[in-house]
XYZ file of C-alpha atoms in Angstrom:
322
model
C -5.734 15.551 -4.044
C -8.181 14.064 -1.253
C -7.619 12.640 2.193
C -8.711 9.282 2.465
C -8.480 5.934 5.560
C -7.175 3.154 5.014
C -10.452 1.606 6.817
C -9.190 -1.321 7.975
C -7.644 0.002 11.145
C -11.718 0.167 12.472
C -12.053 -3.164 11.848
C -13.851 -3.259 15.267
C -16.645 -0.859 14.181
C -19.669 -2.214 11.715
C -19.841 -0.922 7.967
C -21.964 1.911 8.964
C -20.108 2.501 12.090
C -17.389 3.231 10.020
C -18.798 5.538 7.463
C -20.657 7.836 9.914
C -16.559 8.206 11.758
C -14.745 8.840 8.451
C -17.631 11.441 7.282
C -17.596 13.184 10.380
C -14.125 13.338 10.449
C -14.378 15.044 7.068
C -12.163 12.579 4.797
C -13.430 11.946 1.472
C -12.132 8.911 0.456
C -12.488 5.249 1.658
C -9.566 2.600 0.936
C -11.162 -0.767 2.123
C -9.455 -4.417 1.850
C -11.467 -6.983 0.486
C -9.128 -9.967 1.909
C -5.714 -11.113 2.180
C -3.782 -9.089 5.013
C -6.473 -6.210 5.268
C -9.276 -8.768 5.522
C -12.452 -8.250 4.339
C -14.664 -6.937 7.635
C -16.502 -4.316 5.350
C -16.771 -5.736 2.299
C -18.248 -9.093 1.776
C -16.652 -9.861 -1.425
C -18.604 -12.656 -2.315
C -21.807 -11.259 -1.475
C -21.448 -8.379 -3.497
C -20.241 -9.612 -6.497
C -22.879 -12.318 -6.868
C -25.517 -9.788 -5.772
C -26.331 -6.633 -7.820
C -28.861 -5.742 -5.503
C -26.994 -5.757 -2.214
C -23.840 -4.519 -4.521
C -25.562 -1.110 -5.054
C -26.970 -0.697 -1.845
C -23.396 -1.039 -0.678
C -22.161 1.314 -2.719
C -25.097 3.770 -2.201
C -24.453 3.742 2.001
C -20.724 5.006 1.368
C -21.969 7.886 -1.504
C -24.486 8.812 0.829
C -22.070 9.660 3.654
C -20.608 11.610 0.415
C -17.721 9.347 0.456
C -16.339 7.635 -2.490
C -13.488 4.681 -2.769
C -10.120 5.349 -4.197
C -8.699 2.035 -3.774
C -10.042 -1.995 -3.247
C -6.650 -3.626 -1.173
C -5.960 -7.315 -1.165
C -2.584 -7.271 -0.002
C -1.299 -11.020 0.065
C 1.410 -12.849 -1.476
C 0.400 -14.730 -5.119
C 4.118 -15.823 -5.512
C 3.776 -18.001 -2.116
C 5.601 -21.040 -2.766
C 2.677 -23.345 -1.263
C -0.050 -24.190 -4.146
C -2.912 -23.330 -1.760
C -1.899 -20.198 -0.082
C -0.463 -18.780 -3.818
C -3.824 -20.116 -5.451
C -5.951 -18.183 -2.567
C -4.195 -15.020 -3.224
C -4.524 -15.260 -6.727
C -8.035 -15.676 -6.862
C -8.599 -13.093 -4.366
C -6.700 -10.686 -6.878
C -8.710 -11.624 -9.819
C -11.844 -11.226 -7.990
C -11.257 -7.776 -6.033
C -9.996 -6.403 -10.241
C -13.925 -7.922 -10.856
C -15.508 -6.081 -8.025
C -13.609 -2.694 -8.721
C -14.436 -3.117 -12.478
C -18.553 -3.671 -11.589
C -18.216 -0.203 -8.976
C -16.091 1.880 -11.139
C -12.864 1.639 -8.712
C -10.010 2.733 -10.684
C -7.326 0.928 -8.106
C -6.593 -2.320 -6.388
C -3.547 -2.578 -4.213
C -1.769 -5.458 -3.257
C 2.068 -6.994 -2.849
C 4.092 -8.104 -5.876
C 4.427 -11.522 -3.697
C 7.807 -13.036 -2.951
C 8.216 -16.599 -3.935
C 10.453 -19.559 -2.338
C 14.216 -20.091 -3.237
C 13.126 -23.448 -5.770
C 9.927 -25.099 -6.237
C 10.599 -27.370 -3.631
C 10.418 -24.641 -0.752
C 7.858 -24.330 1.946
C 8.386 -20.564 2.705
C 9.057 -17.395 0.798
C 12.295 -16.352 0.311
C 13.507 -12.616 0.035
C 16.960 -12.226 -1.058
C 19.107 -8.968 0.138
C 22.569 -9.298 -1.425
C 24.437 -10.791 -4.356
C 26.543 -12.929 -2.560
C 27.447 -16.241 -2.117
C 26.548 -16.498 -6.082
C 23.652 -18.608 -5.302
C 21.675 -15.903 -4.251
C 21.313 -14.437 -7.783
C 20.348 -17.642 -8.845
C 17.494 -18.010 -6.439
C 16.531 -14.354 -7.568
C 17.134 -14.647 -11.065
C 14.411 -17.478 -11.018
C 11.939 -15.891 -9.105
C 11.181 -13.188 -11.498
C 11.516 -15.377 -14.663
C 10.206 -18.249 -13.783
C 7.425 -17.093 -11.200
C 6.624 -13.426 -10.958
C 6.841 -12.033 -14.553
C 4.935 -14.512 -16.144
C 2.189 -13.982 -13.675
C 2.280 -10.166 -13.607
C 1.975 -10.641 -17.266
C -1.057 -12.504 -17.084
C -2.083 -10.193 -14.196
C -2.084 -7.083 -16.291
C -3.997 -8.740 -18.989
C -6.640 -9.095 -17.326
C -6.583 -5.890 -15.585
C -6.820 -4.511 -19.134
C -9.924 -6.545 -19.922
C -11.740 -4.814 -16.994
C -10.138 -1.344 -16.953
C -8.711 -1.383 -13.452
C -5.560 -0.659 -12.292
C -3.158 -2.365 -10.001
C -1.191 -0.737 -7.893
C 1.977 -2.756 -6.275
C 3.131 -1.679 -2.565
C 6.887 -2.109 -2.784
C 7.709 -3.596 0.743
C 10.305 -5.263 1.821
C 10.110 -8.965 1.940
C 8.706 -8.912 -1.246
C 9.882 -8.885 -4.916
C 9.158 -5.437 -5.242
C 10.722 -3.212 -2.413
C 11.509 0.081 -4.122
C 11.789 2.381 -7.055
C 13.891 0.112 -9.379
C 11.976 -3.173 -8.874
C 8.891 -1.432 -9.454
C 9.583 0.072 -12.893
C 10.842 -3.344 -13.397
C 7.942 -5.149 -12.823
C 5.601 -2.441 -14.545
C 8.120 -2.808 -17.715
C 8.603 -6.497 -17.762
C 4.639 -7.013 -17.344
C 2.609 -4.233 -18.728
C 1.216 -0.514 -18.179
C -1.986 -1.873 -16.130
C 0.764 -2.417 -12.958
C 1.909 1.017 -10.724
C 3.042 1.557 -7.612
C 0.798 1.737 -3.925
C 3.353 4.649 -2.802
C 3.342 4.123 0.770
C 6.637 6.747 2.133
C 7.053 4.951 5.168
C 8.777 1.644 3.195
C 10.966 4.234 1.666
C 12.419 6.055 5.032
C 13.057 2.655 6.577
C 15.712 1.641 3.470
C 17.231 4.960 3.338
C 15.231 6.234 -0.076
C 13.616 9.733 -0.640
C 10.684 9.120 -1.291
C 10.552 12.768 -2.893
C 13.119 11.605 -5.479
C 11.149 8.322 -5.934
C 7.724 9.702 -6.716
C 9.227 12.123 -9.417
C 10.458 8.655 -10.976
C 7.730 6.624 -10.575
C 4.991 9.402 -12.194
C 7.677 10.453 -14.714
C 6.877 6.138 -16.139
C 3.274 6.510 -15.355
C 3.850 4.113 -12.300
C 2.075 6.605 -9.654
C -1.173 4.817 -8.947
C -2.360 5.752 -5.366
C -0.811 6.912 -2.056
C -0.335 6.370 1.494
C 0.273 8.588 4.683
C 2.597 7.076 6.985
C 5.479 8.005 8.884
C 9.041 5.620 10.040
C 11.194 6.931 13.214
C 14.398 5.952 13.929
C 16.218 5.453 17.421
C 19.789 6.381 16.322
C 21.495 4.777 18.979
C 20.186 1.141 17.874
C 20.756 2.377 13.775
C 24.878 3.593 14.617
C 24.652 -0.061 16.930
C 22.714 -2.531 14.262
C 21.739 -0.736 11.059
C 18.151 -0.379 9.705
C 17.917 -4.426 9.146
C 15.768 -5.248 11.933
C 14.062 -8.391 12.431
C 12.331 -8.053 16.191
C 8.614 -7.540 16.826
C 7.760 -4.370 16.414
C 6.457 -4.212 19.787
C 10.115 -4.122 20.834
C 10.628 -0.332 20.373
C 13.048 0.249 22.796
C 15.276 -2.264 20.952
C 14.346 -1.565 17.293
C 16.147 0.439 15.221
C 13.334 1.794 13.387
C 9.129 1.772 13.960
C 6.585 2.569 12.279
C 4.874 6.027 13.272
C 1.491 8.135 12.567
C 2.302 10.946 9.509
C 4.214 13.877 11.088
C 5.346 11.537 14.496
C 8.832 10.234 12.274
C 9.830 12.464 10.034
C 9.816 16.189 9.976
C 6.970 18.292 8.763
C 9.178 19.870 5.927
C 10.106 16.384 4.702
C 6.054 15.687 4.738
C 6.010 19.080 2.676
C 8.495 18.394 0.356
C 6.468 15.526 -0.348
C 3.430 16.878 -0.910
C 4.775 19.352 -3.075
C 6.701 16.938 -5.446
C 3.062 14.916 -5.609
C 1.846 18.466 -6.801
C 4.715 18.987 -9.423
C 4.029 15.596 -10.705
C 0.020 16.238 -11.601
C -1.401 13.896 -8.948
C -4.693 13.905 -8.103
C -5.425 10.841 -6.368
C -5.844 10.015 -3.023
C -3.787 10.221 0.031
C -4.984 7.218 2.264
C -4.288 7.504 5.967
C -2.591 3.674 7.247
C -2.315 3.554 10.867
C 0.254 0.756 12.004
C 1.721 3.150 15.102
C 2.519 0.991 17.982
C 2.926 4.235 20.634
C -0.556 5.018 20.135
C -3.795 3.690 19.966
C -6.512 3.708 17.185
C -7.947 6.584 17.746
C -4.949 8.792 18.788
C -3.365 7.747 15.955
C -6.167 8.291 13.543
C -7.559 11.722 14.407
C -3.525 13.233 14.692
C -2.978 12.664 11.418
C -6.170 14.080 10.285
C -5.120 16.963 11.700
C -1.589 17.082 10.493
C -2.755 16.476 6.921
C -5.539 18.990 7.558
C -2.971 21.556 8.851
C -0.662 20.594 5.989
C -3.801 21.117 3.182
C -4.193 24.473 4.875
C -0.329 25.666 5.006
C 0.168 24.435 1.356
C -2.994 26.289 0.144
C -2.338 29.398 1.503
C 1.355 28.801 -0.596
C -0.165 27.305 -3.523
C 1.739 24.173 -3.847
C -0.458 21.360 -3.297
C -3.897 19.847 -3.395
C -6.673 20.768 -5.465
C-alpha cells in the first residue's frame, strides 16, 4: 500500500505548489478532484482532455515529482432531482471516466447521488427509517426508477474505457454503508466499488474492519481514505449520533470529524490496516483533511506522521503495507 493526499485541501497553493509539498512530504500518491464538491483547482478538465499536448505535460510535472495518481474524484450528486444540477453531475462523471481512461487512472470516486422523494421534488431526499409506510415507497422508487438504471448505464461505460468507479457511501446519499454498496455494485455491474472512507463508518456505529473484509471479499474494495470521527459522549448519551448542526458547532455536536489517529484509537487504526493487509490490498491510502480543530497544515503533516509511524510499527510486525 502507498500514502497518498487527497489534494484538494491545498486548494490555495498552484499545481506546482502543490506537487513540490506532497513530494517533500514524501507521499506517493496524488488523489485530485476534477469538479463537483472537490472542484477542479488542479486539473483543468476541459483543457486537458481536448489537449494532448498540455495533457502530457500535466501528467509529466506530477511523475516528475515521482508522484503518480491513484484516484480522479468528482464527488457530486447525479440523482439530484433538478434536470440541470443532475445533468451537470452526470456529465462531469462521464468526462472525469474519459480523462482517467486517456492517463491510465484506474479509479474515479464520486457519490451514488440521492434523488428527491417524486419527480416533482426540488431537493434530495434521504430516507432513514421504514416508517410511516410512505417512506419505503419514496425509497423503493429511488433505486428503481432513478439510481439503478443509471448505475447501469454508468458501469457500461466504465467498461468501455477500463476505469473503475469507486462509490463513497455517505450518508445523505443512496449509498451510506456496507449493504447499500454491494447493492448497488450487484444491481448495476462489477465496474462500481466502494471509496472506503472509515470515518462515514465510525459516525453510524459500523466497523469499518468488519466492513472492508465484506466489501473485498465481493471485489467492491476500490480505493481508500484516512480519516478519523470523535465523539463527545455527553451530547451522544443526550442526542444520539443523528446530528444535523454545522460542524463548526463542536461543543454541541455529538460527533466531528477528526485528522487519522485524533478520533479513534491507534489500535482501531491498526486493526484496520491489518484487515486491508489480510484482504490483498494494494491501493492507496489517501489522506482527506476535513478537521475543524486544526488548520491545514496541522492537520496535514500529523497524519503524515501517524501513518508514517503506523507504516513503521506494522513493518517491523509484518502485517501491513508493501
Amino acid at each position: 500500500m502507498k500514502i497518498g493526499i487527497f489534494t484538494v485541501l491545498f486548494a490555495n497553493l498552484s499545481f506546482e505548489e502543490m506537487l513540490d509539498k506532497v513530494a517533500s512530504s514524501g507521499l506517493e500518491t496524488l488523489e485530485i478532484g476534477t469538479g463537483g464538491f472537490p472542484g477542479n483547482v488542479h486539473c483543468p478538465l476541459q483543457e486537458l482532455l481536448e489537449n494532448q499536448q498540455r495533457r502530457q505535460e500535466w501528467l509529466d510535472t506530477i511523475r516528475q515529482h515521482g508522484l503518480e495518481i491513484s484516484a480522479f474524484s468528482c464527488h457530486a450528486n447525479p440523482l439530484h432531482p433538478h434536470p440541470e444540477s443532475a445533468k451537470e453531475a452526470r456529465q462531469l462523471i462521464q468526462e472525469t471516466i474519459q480523462l482517467a481512461a486517456l492517463i491510465g487512472v484506474e479509479n474515479i470516486n464520486t457519490f451514488s447521488g440521492c434523488p428527491g422523494e417524486s419527480q416533482y421534488s426540488q431537493h434530495p431526499s434521504w430516507v432513514t427509517c421504514p416508517w410511516p409506510p410512505e417512506f419505503n415507497e419514496v425509497l423503493k422508487w429511488q433505486w428503481e426508477e432513478i439510481a439503478i438504471p443509471y448505475w447501469k448505464e454508468v458501469n457500461t461505460f466504465s467498461k468501455k474505457y477500463g476505469v473503475r468507479v469507486a462509490i463513497e457511501p455517505h450518508p445523505g446519499f443512496l449509498v451510506y454503508n456496507t449493504e447499500t454498496a454491494l447493492r448497488l455494485r450487484e444491481r448495476c455491474g462489477e465496474w462500481i466499488g466502494v471509496n472506503f472512507d472509515p470515518s462515514h463508518f465510525f459516525w453510524q456505529g459500523i466497523d469499518p474492519s468488519t466492513s472492508l473484509k465484506i466489501l473485498a471479499e465481493a471485489g467492491a474494495l476500490f480505493h481508500m481514505h484516512a480519516k478519523d470521527t470523535a465523539f463527545d459522549e455527553d451530547n451522544v448519551r443526550r442526542n444520539g449520533v443523528l446530528d444535523t448542526k454545522p460542524y463548526e458547532q463542536e461543543l454541541a455536536r455529538s460527533w466531528i470529524f477528526r485528522t487519522i489517529g485524533y478520533g479513534q484509537s491507534e489500535e482501531t487504526w491498526k486493526s484496520i490496516f491489518s484487515t486491508l493487509q489480510k484482504v490483498g490490498y494494494t491501493g492507496t491510502v489517501s489522506i482527506e483533511h476535513e478537521d475543524s480543530l486544526m488548520s491545514v497544515e496541522e492537520g496535514f503533516q500529523k497524519a503524515v506522521e501517524f501513518l508514517k509511524r503506523l507504516r513503521i510499527r506494522e513493518r517491523q510486525h509484518q502485517l501491513w503495507w508493501v
